[in-house]
Tab-separated table of C-alpha atoms in Angstrom:
chain	number	residue	atom	x	y	z
D	4	UNK	CA	-2.946	-26.514	5.351
D	5	UNK	CA	-1.687	-24.067	7.906
D	6	UNK	CA	1.011	-21.834	6.554
D	7	UNK	CA	3.578	-22.973	9.074
D	8	UNK	CA	6.206	-21.881	6.603
D	9	UNK	CA	4.810	-18.383	6.831
D	10	UNK	CA	5.501	-18.255	10.508
D	11	UNK	CA	9.010	-17.460	9.327
D	12	UNK	CA	9.099	-14.289	7.345
D	13	UNK	CA	11.038	-13.991	4.120
D	14	UNK	CA	11.763	-16.357	1.323
D	15	UNK	CA	14.691	-18.010	3.066
D	16	UNK	CA	12.476	-19.209	5.889
D	17	UNK	CA	9.785	-20.286	3.443
D	18	UNK	CA	12.222	-22.306	1.392
D	19	UNK	CA	10.318	-21.818	-1.826
D	20	UNK	CA	11.106	-23.496	-5.103
D	21	UNK	CA	10.918	-21.831	-8.498
D	22	UNK	CA	7.837	-19.676	-8.995
D	23	UNK	CA	5.375	-20.538	-11.682
D	24	UNK	CA	5.125	-17.528	-13.900
D	25	UNK	CA	1.848	-16.949	-15.608
D	26	UNK	CA	1.338	-14.708	-18.545
D	27	UNK	CA	-0.316	-11.368	-17.776
D	28	UNK	CA	-4.063	-11.948	-17.429
D	29	UNK	CA	-6.858	-9.615	-18.349
D	30	UNK	CA	-8.089	-7.484	-15.492
D	31	UNK	CA	-11.311	-8.939	-14.131
D	32	UNK	CA	-14.119	-7.054	-12.448
D	33	UNK	CA	-14.075	-9.399	-9.476
D	34	UNK	CA	-10.309	-9.631	-9.221
D	35	UNK	CA	-8.146	-8.263	-6.415
D	36	UNK	CA	-7.829	-4.800	-4.929
D	37	UNK	CA	-5.065	-3.382	-2.722
D	38	UNK	CA	-5.142	-4.734	0.834
D	39	UNK	CA	-5.419	-1.353	2.553
D	40	UNK	CA	-7.438	1.878	2.387
D	41	UNK	CA	-4.949	4.708	1.976
D	42	UNK	CA	-4.492	5.467	-1.742
D	43	UNK	CA	-1.244	7.253	-0.925
D	44	UNK	CA	0.598	4.036	-0.032
D	45	UNK	CA	3.137	2.770	-2.571
D	46	UNK	CA	5.067	-0.463	-2.440
D	47	UNK	CA	8.550	-0.874	-1.025
D	48	UNK	CA	9.387	-4.170	-2.689
D	49	UNK	CA	7.612	-6.622	-4.958
D	50	UNK	CA	8.013	-10.332	-5.518
D	51	UNK	CA	11.345	-11.799	-6.617
D	52	UNK	CA	10.247	-14.151	-9.393
D	53	UNK	CA	13.709	-15.657	-9.757
D	54	UNK	CA	14.517	-17.959	-6.884
D	55	UNK	CA	18.228	-18.071	-7.681
D	56	UNK	CA	20.134	-16.572	-4.794
D	57	UNK	CA	21.600	-13.227	-5.805
D	58	UNK	CA	19.526	-12.894	-8.972
D	59	UNK	CA	16.252	-10.983	-8.885
D	60	UNK	CA	13.420	-10.706	-11.410
D	61	UNK	CA	11.188	-7.828	-10.367
D	62	UNK	CA	7.571	-7.005	-11.189
D	63	UNK	CA	8.532	-4.865	-14.167
D	64	UNK	CA	10.446	-7.750	-15.721
D	65	UNK	CA	13.858	-6.275	-14.945
D	66	UNK	CA	16.603	-8.662	-13.907
D	67	UNK	CA	19.102	-7.648	-11.233
D	68	UNK	CA	22.207	-9.705	-10.640
D	69	UNK	CA	23.469	-8.114	-7.480
D	70	UNK	CA	21.341	-9.529	-4.670
D	71	UNK	CA	20.826	-6.086	-3.091
D	72	UNK	CA	17.513	-4.363	-2.279
D	73	UNK	CA	16.079	-2.148	-5.005
D	74	UNK	CA	13.533	0.320	-3.611
D	75	UNK	CA	10.176	0.126	-5.315
D	76	UNK	CA	11.176	-3.060	-7.089
D	77	UNK	CA	12.473	-6.095	-5.201
D	78	UNK	CA	14.849	-7.602	-2.723
D	79	UNK	CA	16.446	-10.991	-3.086
D	80	UNK	CA	14.184	-14.000	-2.451
D	81	UNK	CA	11.199	-11.836	-1.507
D	82	UNK	CA	7.941	-13.782	-1.716
D	83	UNK	CA	5.343	-11.020	-1.497
D	84	UNK	CA	4.681	-7.299	-1.826
D	85	UNK	CA	5.688	-4.955	1.006
D	86	UNK	CA	3.599	-1.840	1.653
D	87	UNK	CA	4.903	0.698	4.199
D	88	UNK	CA	2.310	1.822	6.696
D	89	UNK	CA	2.208	3.055	10.243
D	90	UNK	CA	1.662	0.519	13.001
D	91	UNK	CA	-2.008	-0.457	13.431
D	92	UNK	CA	-3.067	0.739	9.997
D	93	UNK	CA	-6.212	-1.000	8.801
D	94	UNK	CA	-5.730	-3.962	6.485
D	95	UNK	CA	-8.386	-4.975	3.935
D	96	UNK	CA	-9.311	-8.271	2.310
D	97	UNK	CA	-8.122	-8.073	-1.285
D	98	UNK	CA	-11.012	-10.175	-2.519
D	99	UNK	CA	-14.070	-12.073	-1.235
D	100	UNK	CA	-12.877	-15.106	0.663
D	101	UNK	CA	-12.870	-17.342	3.713
D	102	UNK	CA	-10.505	-17.088	6.649
D	103	UNK	CA	-8.576	-20.340	6.886
D	104	UNK	CA	-5.831	-19.470	9.342
D	105	UNK	CA	-4.847	-16.694	11.726
D	106	UNK	CA	-2.051	-16.008	14.189
D	107	UNK	CA	-2.213	-13.133	16.614
D	108	UNK	CA	-0.183	-14.267	19.583
D	109	UNK	CA	2.957	-12.242	18.967
D	110	UNK	CA	3.513	-8.668	19.981
D	111	UNK	CA	2.764	-5.910	17.473
D	112	UNK	CA	6.475	-5.199	16.991
D	113	UNK	CA	7.867	-8.468	18.289
D	114	UNK	CA	10.956	-9.300	16.271
D	115	UNK	CA	11.593	-12.964	15.628
D	116	UNK	CA	11.162	-15.797	13.196
D	117	UNK	CA	7.376	-15.750	13.485
D	118	UNK	CA	4.760	-13.024	13.208
D	119	UNK	CA	1.029	-12.427	13.161
D	120	UNK	CA	-1.056	-13.038	10.053
D	121	UNK	CA	-4.406	-13.717	8.420
D	122	UNK	CA	-4.711	-16.228	5.583
D	123	UNK	CA	-7.672	-16.171	3.169
D	124	UNK	CA	-8.889	-18.706	0.605
D	125	UNK	CA	-10.569	-17.343	-2.521
D	126	UNK	CA	-13.014	-18.748	-5.041
D	127	UNK	CA	-10.434	-18.644	-7.836
D	128	UNK	CA	-8.367	-21.186	-5.926
D	129	UNK	CA	-5.747	-18.723	-4.733
D	130	UNK	CA	-4.861	-17.685	-1.231
D	131	UNK	CA	-3.731	-14.354	0.143
D	132	UNK	CA	-1.576	-13.829	3.206
D	133	UNK	CA	-1.470	-10.630	5.290
D	134	UNK	CA	1.673	-10.778	7.413
D	135	UNK	CA	3.574	-8.834	10.118
D	136	UNK	CA	0.199	-7.858	11.644
D	137	UNK	CA	-0.264	-6.304	15.062
D	138	UNK	CA	-0.958	-8.607	17.981
D	139	UNK	CA	-4.479	-9.811	18.574
D	140	UNK	CA	-4.590	-7.982	21.907
D	141	UNK	CA	-3.659	-4.826	19.995
D	142	UNK	CA	-6.456	-5.131	17.447
D	143	UNK	CA	-4.250	-6.855	14.927
D	144	UNK	CA	-6.645	-9.661	14.035
D	145	UNK	CA	-10.199	-8.727	13.094
D	146	UNK	CA	-11.473	-12.099	11.911
D	147	UNK	CA	-11.624	-15.725	12.966
D	148	UNK	CA	-11.079	-18.988	11.135
D	149	UNK	CA	-14.189	-19.840	9.172
D	150	UNK	CA	-15.364	-16.264	8.708
D	151	UNK	CA	-16.567	-15.245	5.270
D	152	UNK	CA	-15.162	-11.862	4.280
D	153	UNK	CA	-15.975	-9.559	1.409
D	154	UNK	CA	-13.511	-7.624	-0.702
D	155	UNK	CA	-12.538	-4.445	1.066
D	156	UNK	CA	-13.576	-5.653	4.506
D	157	UNK	CA	-11.188	-4.825	7.307
D	158	UNK	CA	-9.515	-8.008	8.531
D	159	UNK	CA	-6.840	-6.686	10.847
D	160	UNK	CA	-4.240	-4.049	11.557
D	161	UNK	CA	-0.654	-3.854	10.404
D	162	UNK	CA	2.312	-4.202	12.702
D	163	UNK	CA	5.947	-5.214	12.547
D	164	UNK	CA	5.848	-8.710	13.993
D	165	UNK	CA	8.235	-11.353	12.730
D	166	UNK	CA	11.349	-10.523	10.725
D	167	UNK	CA	10.377	-6.966	9.918
D	168	UNK	CA	12.609	-3.989	9.171
D	169	UNK	CA	10.276	-1.056	9.643
D	170	UNK	CA	6.482	-1.126	9.938
D	171	UNK	CA	4.822	-2.468	6.800
D	172	UNK	CA	2.297	-4.961	5.492
D	173	UNK	CA	3.599	-8.032	3.691
D	174	UNK	CA	0.932	-9.121	1.219
D	175	UNK	CA	1.426	-12.471	-0.454
D	176	UNK	CA	-0.603	-14.217	-3.137
D	177	UNK	CA	-0.312	-18.002	-3.284
D	178	UNK	CA	-1.192	-20.526	-5.953
D	179	UNK	CA	-1.206	-24.290	-5.639
D	180	UNK	CA	1.629	-25.967	-7.484
D	181	UNK	CA	0.552	-29.573	-8.021
D	182	UNK	CA	3.987	-30.585	-9.236
D	183	UNK	CA	5.584	-29.502	-5.999
D	184	UNK	CA	2.485	-30.318	-3.928
D	185	UNK	CA	2.872	-26.965	-2.255
D	186	UNK	CA	1.565	-23.409	-2.254
D	187	UNK	CA	3.875	-21.098	-4.152
D	188	UNK	CA	3.973	-17.287	-4.289
D	189	UNK	CA	2.536	-15.569	-7.325
D	190	UNK	CA	3.234	-12.004	-8.390
D	191	UNK	CA	-0.014	-9.990	-8.449
D	192	UNK	CA	1.720	-7.032	-10.115
D	193	UNK	CA	3.423	-8.956	-12.903
D	194	UNK	CA	0.198	-10.901	-13.489
D	195	UNK	CA	-1.992	-7.769	-13.465
D	196	UNK	CA	-4.296	-9.385	-10.928
D	197	UNK	CA	-5.829	-6.124	-9.730
D	198	UNK	CA	-9.256	-4.975	-10.947
D	199	UNK	CA	-7.558	-1.904	-12.406
D	200	UNK	CA	-4.002	-1.086	-13.395
D	201	UNK	CA	-2.312	-0.038	-11.318
D	202	UNK	CA	-4.112	-1.534	-8.380
D	203	UNK	CA	-6.395	0.605	-6.265
D	204	UNK	CA	-7.721	0.648	-2.766
D	205	UNK	CA	-11.170	-0.939	-2.596
D	206	UNK	CA	-13.282	2.147	-1.832
D	207	UNK	CA	-12.627	5.667	-3.015
D	208	UNK	CA	-14.683	8.418	-4.644
D	209	UNK	CA	-14.390	11.930	-5.969
D	210	UNK	CA	-17.150	14.526	-6.038
D	211	UNK	CA	-18.370	15.348	-9.549
D	212	UNK	CA	-21.433	17.571	-9.325
D	213	UNK	CA	-24.912	17.958	-7.876
D	214	UNK	CA	-28.175	19.454	-9.059
D	215	UNK	CA	-27.794	22.319	-6.611
D	216	UNK	CA	-24.403	23.039	-5.143
D	217	UNK	CA	-25.798	26.002	-3.248
D	218	UNK	CA	-28.335	26.140	-0.420
D	219	UNK	CA	-31.441	24.030	-0.747
D	220	UNK	CA	-34.433	26.166	0.234
D	221	UNK	CA	-37.630	24.516	1.376
D	222	UNK	CA	-40.663	25.301	3.438
D	223	UNK	CA	-41.578	23.421	6.556
D	224	UNK	CA	-43.084	20.122	5.521
D	225	UNK	CA	-41.985	20.485	1.923
D	226	UNK	CA	-39.870	17.810	0.271
D	227	UNK	CA	-37.442	18.604	-2.480
D	228	UNK	CA	-35.238	16.328	-4.565
D	229	UNK	CA	-31.506	16.498	-4.484
D	230	UNK	CA	-28.981	14.448	-6.411
D	231	UNK	CA	-25.208	14.242	-6.299
D	232	UNK	CA	-22.721	12.410	-8.497
D	233	UNK	CA	-19.425	10.842	-7.483
D	234	UNK	CA	-16.797	9.174	-9.594
D	235	UNK	CA	-15.755	5.687	-8.536
D	236	UNK	CA	-12.002	6.136	-8.065
D	237	UNK	CA	-11.614	2.903	-6.112
D	238	UNK	CA	-11.039	-0.607	-7.326
D	239	UNK	CA	-14.367	-2.295	-6.504
D	240	UNK	CA	-17.465	-1.990	-8.661
D	241	UNK	CA	-20.289	-0.140	-6.923
D	242	UNK	CA	-23.562	-2.012	-6.744
D	243	UNK	CA	-27.033	-1.180	-5.524
D	244	UNK	CA	-28.437	-4.690	-5.204
D	245	UNK	CA	-29.591	-5.589	-1.743
D	246	UNK	CA	-26.597	-7.310	-0.234
D	247	UNK	CA	-23.584	-6.727	1.925
D	248	UNK	CA	-21.495	-4.066	0.287
D	249	UNK	CA	-24.202	-2.177	-1.602
D	250	UNK	CA	-23.203	1.455	-1.965
D	251	UNK	CA	-25.313	4.049	-0.254
D	252	UNK	CA	-25.284	7.718	0.691
D	253	UNK	CA	-25.760	8.121	4.428
D	254	UNK	CA	-25.511	10.710	7.157
D	255	UNK	CA	-22.142	11.651	8.545
D	256	UNK	CA	-20.766	13.794	11.366
D	257	UNK	CA	-21.658	11.863	13.362
D	258	UNK	CA	-21.789	8.723	11.267
D	259	UNK	CA	-25.249	7.202	10.779
D	260	UNK	CA	-27.114	9.797	12.795
D	261	UNK	CA	-30.876	10.022	12.366
D	262	UNK	CA	-31.461	12.922	10.025
D	263	UNK	CA	-33.968	15.664	10.695
D	264	UNK	CA	-34.357	15.956	6.934
D	265	UNK	CA	-35.160	12.321	6.164
D	266	UNK	CA	-37.819	12.160	3.448
D	267	UNK	CA	-40.343	9.385	2.921
D	268	UNK	CA	-38.167	7.746	0.300
D	269	UNK	CA	-35.212	7.216	2.611
D	270	UNK	CA	-34.459	3.526	3.257
D	271	UNK	CA	-33.818	4.396	6.893
D	272	UNK	CA	-33.452	7.388	9.171
D	273	UNK	CA	-29.778	7.668	8.281
D	274	UNK	CA	-29.487	6.188	4.763
D	275	UNK	CA	-30.666	8.771	2.239
D	276	UNK	CA	-30.503	6.459	-0.767
D	277	UNK	CA	-28.590	3.734	-2.557
D	278	UNK	CA	-26.826	4.052	-5.874
D	279	UNK	CA	-29.329	4.939	-8.614
D	280	UNK	CA	-27.771	2.587	-11.163
D	281	UNK	CA	-27.433	-1.161	-10.729
D	282	UNK	CA	-23.665	-0.921	-10.890
D	283	UNK	CA	-20.852	1.546	-11.536
D	284	UNK	CA	-17.450	0.192	-12.489
D	285	UNK	CA	-14.185	1.863	-11.503
D	286	UNK	CA	-13.832	5.263	-13.204
D	287	UNK	CA	-17.584	5.436	-13.801
D	288	UNK	CA	-19.830	8.113	-12.322
D	289	UNK	CA	-22.657	7.152	-9.994
D	290	UNK	CA	-25.644	9.291	-9.124
D	291	UNK	CA	-27.442	9.306	-5.790
D	292	UNK	CA	-30.936	10.837	-5.801
D	293	UNK	CA	-32.833	11.470	-2.588
D	294	UNK	CA	-35.438	13.665	-0.982
D	295	UNK	CA	-34.910	16.289	1.689
D	296	UNK	CA	-37.871	17.242	3.846
D	297	UNK	CA	-38.080	20.552	5.657
D	298	UNK	CA	-39.008	19.080	9.001
D	299	UNK	CA	-37.114	21.163	11.544
D	300	UNK	CA	-38.059	24.624	12.600
D	301	UNK	CA	-37.212	27.417	10.143
D	302	UNK	CA	-33.544	28.200	10.056
D	303	UNK	CA	-30.222	27.418	8.378
D	304	UNK	CA	-28.827	23.939	8.597
D	305	UNK	CA	-26.174	21.685	7.149
D	306	UNK	CA	-26.651	17.975	6.580
D	307	UNK	CA	-23.454	16.045	5.946
D	308	UNK	CA	-23.364	12.843	3.927
D	309	UNK	CA	-20.802	10.169	3.164
D	310	UNK	CA	-20.714	7.101	0.944
D	311	UNK	CA	-20.840	3.730	2.614
D	312	UNK	CA	-20.351	0.168	1.479
D	313	UNK	CA	-23.129	-1.330	3.560
D	314	UNK	CA	-21.877	-3.361	6.489
D	315	UNK	CA	-18.340	-3.121	5.128
D	316	UNK	CA	-16.774	0.306	5.132
D	317	UNK	CA	-17.371	4.036	5.177
D	318	UNK	CA	-15.560	5.964	2.486
D	319	UNK	CA	-12.949	8.575	3.332
D	320	UNK	CA	-15.202	11.620	3.686
D	321	UNK	CA	-12.354	14.070	3.186
D	322	UNK	CA	-11.713	12.631	-0.266
D	323	UNK	CA	-15.357	13.305	-1.151
D	324	UNK	CA	-14.604	16.958	-0.502
D	325	UNK	CA	-16.363	16.780	2.847
D	326	UNK	CA	-19.728	16.604	1.074
D	327	UNK	CA	-22.694	18.261	2.744
D	328	UNK	CA	-25.926	20.026	1.712
D	329	UNK	CA	-26.649	23.491	3.109
D	330	UNK	CA	-30.352	23.764	3.892
D	331	UNK	CA	-32.597	26.738	4.585
D	332	UNK	CA	-35.994	25.897	6.031
D	333	UNK	CA	-38.197	28.825	5.313
D	334	UNK	CA	-41.096	29.915	7.441
D	335	UNK	CA	-43.012	30.919	4.358
D	336	UNK	CA	-45.475	28.515	2.739
D	337	UNK	CA	-44.535	26.950	-0.577
D	338	UNK	CA	-46.630	27.813	-3.621
D	339	UNK	CA	-47.022	26.574	-7.252
D	340	UNK	CA	-44.411	23.914	-7.763
D	341	UNK	CA	-45.092	20.256	-7.153
D	342	UNK	CA	-44.053	18.758	-3.903
D	343	UNK	CA	-43.434	15.119	-3.323
D	344	UNK	CA	-46.875	14.767	-1.759
D	345	UNK	CA	-48.556	16.220	-4.845
D	346	UNK	CA	-46.555	13.720	-6.948
D	347	UNK	CA	-48.035	10.848	-5.027
D	348	UNK	CA	-45.836	10.936	-2.006
D	349	UNK	CA	-42.709	9.606	-3.633
D	350	UNK	CA	-39.606	11.114	-5.073
D	351	UNK	CA	-38.854	10.025	-8.613
D	352	UNK	CA	-35.189	9.084	-8.927
D	353	UNK	CA	-33.365	10.733	-11.743
D	354	UNK	CA	-35.998	13.456	-12.193
D	355	UNK	CA	-34.894	16.902	-11.158
D	356	UNK	CA	-37.686	18.097	-8.924
D	357	UNK	CA	-38.347	21.820	-9.385
D	358	UNK	CA	-37.560	23.736	-6.233
D	359	UNK	CA	-40.625	25.185	-4.613
D	360	UNK	CA	-40.435	28.950	-4.962
D	361	UNK	CA	-40.966	30.779	-1.725
D	362	UNK	CA	-43.755	33.284	-2.196
H	9	UNK	CA	53.391	6.953	-9.683
H	10	UNK	CA	49.778	7.126	-8.774
H	11	UNK	CA	47.796	4.650	-10.808
H	12	UNK	CA	44.252	5.457	-11.737
H	13	UNK	CA	42.058	2.460	-11.012
H	14	UNK	CA	38.881	1.696	-12.805
H	15	UNK	CA	36.423	-1.081	-12.202
H	16	UNK	CA	35.929	-3.508	-15.085
H	17	UNK	CA	32.808	-5.508	-15.668
H	18	UNK	CA	34.451	-8.902	-15.399
H	19	UNK	CA	34.561	-11.342	-12.515
H	20	UNK	CA	37.366	-10.287	-10.262
H	21	UNK	CA	38.344	-13.900	-9.576
H	22	UNK	CA	39.470	-14.334	-13.184
H	23	UNK	CA	41.944	-11.544	-13.031
H	24	UNK	CA	45.313	-11.000	-11.584
H	25	UNK	CA	45.369	-9.277	-8.193
H	26	UNK	CA	43.931	-5.792	-8.532
H	27	UNK	CA	46.137	-2.793	-8.246
H	28	UNK	CA	45.855	-0.761	-5.091
H	29	UNK	CA	46.001	2.933	-4.345
H	30	UNK	CA	49.490	4.182	-4.670
H	31	UNK	CA	51.011	7.400	-3.468
H	32	UNK	CA	54.298	6.755	-5.150
H	33	UNK	CA	55.268	3.448	-3.638
H	34	UNK	CA	55.285	0.243	-5.629
H	35	UNK	CA	51.922	-0.978	-6.773
H	36	UNK	CA	50.736	-4.570	-6.868
H	37	UNK	CA	50.268	-4.652	-10.614
H	38	UNK	CA	52.722	-4.846	-13.485
H	39	UNK	CA	54.670	-1.702	-14.230
H	40	UNK	CA	55.253	-2.239	-17.942
H	41	UNK	CA	53.263	-3.214	-21.039
H	42	UNK	CA	51.589	-6.597	-20.696
H	43	UNK	CA	52.870	-9.412	-22.871
H	44	UNK	CA	50.448	-10.459	-25.645
H	45	UNK	CA	47.706	-12.838	-24.433
H	46	UNK	CA	48.065	-12.117	-20.755
H	47	UNK	CA	45.172	-10.956	-18.603
H	48	UNK	CA	45.483	-7.421	-17.394
H	49	UNK	CA	44.886	-6.979	-13.718
H	50	UNK	CA	41.556	-5.367	-13.024
H	51	UNK	CA	42.334	-2.185	-11.127
H	52	UNK	CA	40.024	-1.574	-8.204
H	53	UNK	CA	38.615	1.772	-7.068
H	54	UNK	CA	41.175	3.827	-5.310
H	55	UNK	CA	40.339	4.433	-1.697
H	56	UNK	CA	40.986	8.108	-2.342
H	57	UNK	CA	38.170	8.097	-4.911
H	58	UNK	CA	35.600	6.641	-2.485
H	59	UNK	CA	33.243	9.318	-1.169
H	60	UNK	CA	34.050	10.025	2.476
H	61	UNK	CA	31.464	9.674	5.185
H	62	UNK	CA	30.364	13.126	6.328
H	63	UNK	CA	31.296	14.301	9.761
H	64	UNK	CA	28.559	13.601	12.269
H	65	UNK	CA	26.925	10.834	10.255
H	66	UNK	CA	24.967	8.697	12.712
H	67	UNK	CA	26.121	5.157	13.358
H	68	UNK	CA	24.434	2.929	15.976
H	69	UNK	CA	26.388	2.541	19.154
H	70	UNK	CA	28.419	-0.652	19.155
H	71	UNK	CA	28.341	-1.086	15.378
H	72	UNK	CA	31.525	-2.672	14.024
H	73	UNK	CA	32.960	-1.109	10.860
H	74	UNK	CA	33.588	-3.445	7.965
H	75	UNK	CA	36.007	-2.931	5.118
H	76	UNK	CA	34.134	-1.992	1.970
H	77	UNK	CA	34.801	-4.307	-0.965
H	78	UNK	CA	37.080	-2.965	-3.629
H	79	UNK	CA	34.657	-3.499	-6.482
H	80	UNK	CA	31.864	-1.321	-5.109
H	81	UNK	CA	32.773	2.342	-5.622
H	82	UNK	CA	29.316	3.499	-4.634
H	83	UNK	CA	29.716	2.085	-1.152
H	84	UNK	CA	30.709	4.746	1.358
H	85	UNK	CA	30.775	2.765	4.550
H	86	UNK	CA	29.467	-0.375	6.148
H	87	UNK	CA	29.032	-1.844	9.593
H	88	UNK	CA	27.632	-4.850	11.337
H	89	UNK	CA	25.513	-4.528	14.437
H	90	UNK	CA	23.714	-6.826	16.827
H	91	UNK	CA	20.666	-4.599	16.744
H	92	UNK	CA	17.525	-6.317	15.485
H	93	UNK	CA	16.328	-5.084	12.110
H	94	UNK	CA	13.458	-2.910	13.320
H	95	UNK	CA	15.735	-1.218	15.865
H	96	UNK	CA	18.308	-0.373	13.206
H	97	UNK	CA	15.579	0.960	10.960
H	98	UNK	CA	13.992	3.025	13.722
H	99	UNK	CA	17.420	4.342	14.679
H	100	UNK	CA	18.022	5.796	11.248
H	101	UNK	CA	14.495	7.137	10.814
H	102	UNK	CA	15.159	9.276	13.878
H	103	UNK	CA	18.885	9.868	13.684
H	104	UNK	CA	19.236	10.929	10.064
H	105	UNK	CA	17.066	14.069	10.184
H	106	UNK	CA	18.352	14.842	13.662
H	107	UNK	CA	21.910	14.846	12.290
H	108	UNK	CA	20.985	17.115	9.389
H	109	UNK	CA	20.304	14.488	6.704
H	110	UNK	CA	16.676	14.912	5.608
H	111	UNK	CA	14.924	11.716	4.612
H	112	UNK	CA	13.690	11.557	1.036
H	113	UNK	CA	11.844	8.245	1.218
H	114	UNK	CA	11.686	5.087	3.308
H	115	UNK	CA	11.366	1.513	2.048
H	116	UNK	CA	10.745	-0.820	4.982
H	117	UNK	CA	10.624	-4.511	4.232
H	118	UNK	CA	10.848	-8.025	5.567
H	119	UNK	CA	14.542	-8.817	5.561
H	120	UNK	CA	15.798	-5.559	4.096
H	121	UNK	CA	15.115	-1.868	4.294
H	122	UNK	CA	16.373	1.189	2.491
H	123	UNK	CA	16.191	4.806	3.587
H	124	UNK	CA	17.066	7.451	1.039
H	125	UNK	CA	18.300	10.788	2.365
H	126	UNK	CA	20.025	13.925	1.194
H	127	UNK	CA	23.453	15.155	2.159
H	128	UNK	CA	24.964	18.596	2.044
H	129	UNK	CA	25.027	19.710	-1.570
H	130	UNK	CA	21.742	18.001	-2.389
H	131	UNK	CA	22.965	14.560	-3.419
H	132	UNK	CA	20.834	11.578	-2.418
H	133	UNK	CA	22.377	8.656	-0.584
H	134	UNK	CA	20.981	5.443	0.866
H	135	UNK	CA	21.204	3.542	4.100
H	136	UNK	CA	20.663	-0.117	3.327
H	137	UNK	CA	19.934	-2.558	6.123
H	138	UNK	CA	19.927	-6.291	5.566
H	139	UNK	CA	20.102	-9.400	7.640
H	140	UNK	CA	23.735	-9.929	8.473
H	141	UNK	CA	25.692	-12.898	9.706
H	142	UNK	CA	24.958	-14.195	13.201
H	143	UNK	CA	21.479	-12.727	13.320
H	144	UNK	CA	22.523	-9.104	13.324
H	145	UNK	CA	22.062	-6.394	10.744
H	146	UNK	CA	24.490	-5.313	8.054
H	147	UNK	CA	24.320	-1.572	7.457
H	148	UNK	CA	25.616	0.093	4.316
H	149	UNK	CA	25.736	3.737	3.389
H	150	UNK	CA	26.041	4.261	-0.311
H	151	UNK	CA	25.395	6.574	-3.202
H	152	UNK	CA	21.797	6.474	-4.389
H	153	UNK	CA	20.945	3.862	-6.991
H	154	UNK	CA	17.785	2.267	-8.436
């Protein structure tokens, strides 16, 4: 079904019947995350769960009987959740799904009864709608019908197309109502549909610690082990299994550059390592252990790293504290301590490798 | 005699015509004690008690002023305009700080938007924009509220 009704923004155009309210459900690990990347965004208006004109039931359960907009809560007959964001802000899939409809033919800020959107179908039977998007010619639509998307994947850019008072993203969750034989809006906030409460952006991290927060000193040809820990402050569980979305630590500035310090254990010239653990849930701490080889000529260097959800999204490097490792390649030979070669040519994850003293 | 008017939390339609602001001339309501069992007229907010719009407050060119309803004392002014919603919103995002009314927060939306701003003295007010009749936008300026 194409959401022809959604080509008119707002509940009045959609002509929706009474919403089906569901009791609050337990937060699920594979549930929904916020449909954008900036953790600073907060909602303008949530869903009006009371379809009586002039009476509003907001996401907190409060009832308003005045029909006027209530910032941060609701406006009358609203069918989704509005998130303010600048034009052309990146929009993310809230959950794994399939693209079943798109519209990108309207201008980014073209006011009228119809606007640009992406519609996804999810494995739990629900649909999500991302509305008021920028025009396709303006980068507003990043997917095509039939595409499989993963949670957190960028699917388009926000705009102000359709009936839109100020640039924002209208995010709508839909459930099939067999009685009405129609898709009806659900309230993801009232139902606690996010993976965490409150909902979070899909990918975010905070630096915790590392085995050496100072300068790593190594001789030419020597490999040392370095590890760093980050807290998962986003909404998606981190995983290390080989698949789209596995979380890795990779070179940055510029992104994915071939590192001069790549050790033999690196999966590639620019990916230092993947998450040590099989998975790290939101709020958990994940460790990333990797080798650094003193390959360049002696001197002082800095190698910058960022987290990446493979083939999906780089993290916001600034929120990782701009993580980098200062490196000093010494022109003196190493002596005494084991190097990776003496340990059989591999770096043992999780084992703090003694730094080779320069003698 | 000036009559103090207070809003009552009852439907206005059930009451006798509300009293109006009086500067000494006859008011619309009864002047003596009400007979037992009668419904007392619900006095409406005196126009003198409504907060005045500050000098220099921006209003879109061509906007038509509308009379504020009597039962909404928090409403300071309202207008209708043929501007499309995004244009009205963009107007106030620019015009409010330019006129000396710093914006506290913005709440853009589909068929409604609210901009909260401060006035001289530090109080917070709102500009509320909603779809009006005939495809235009209804603009209200009011005291801040949830």
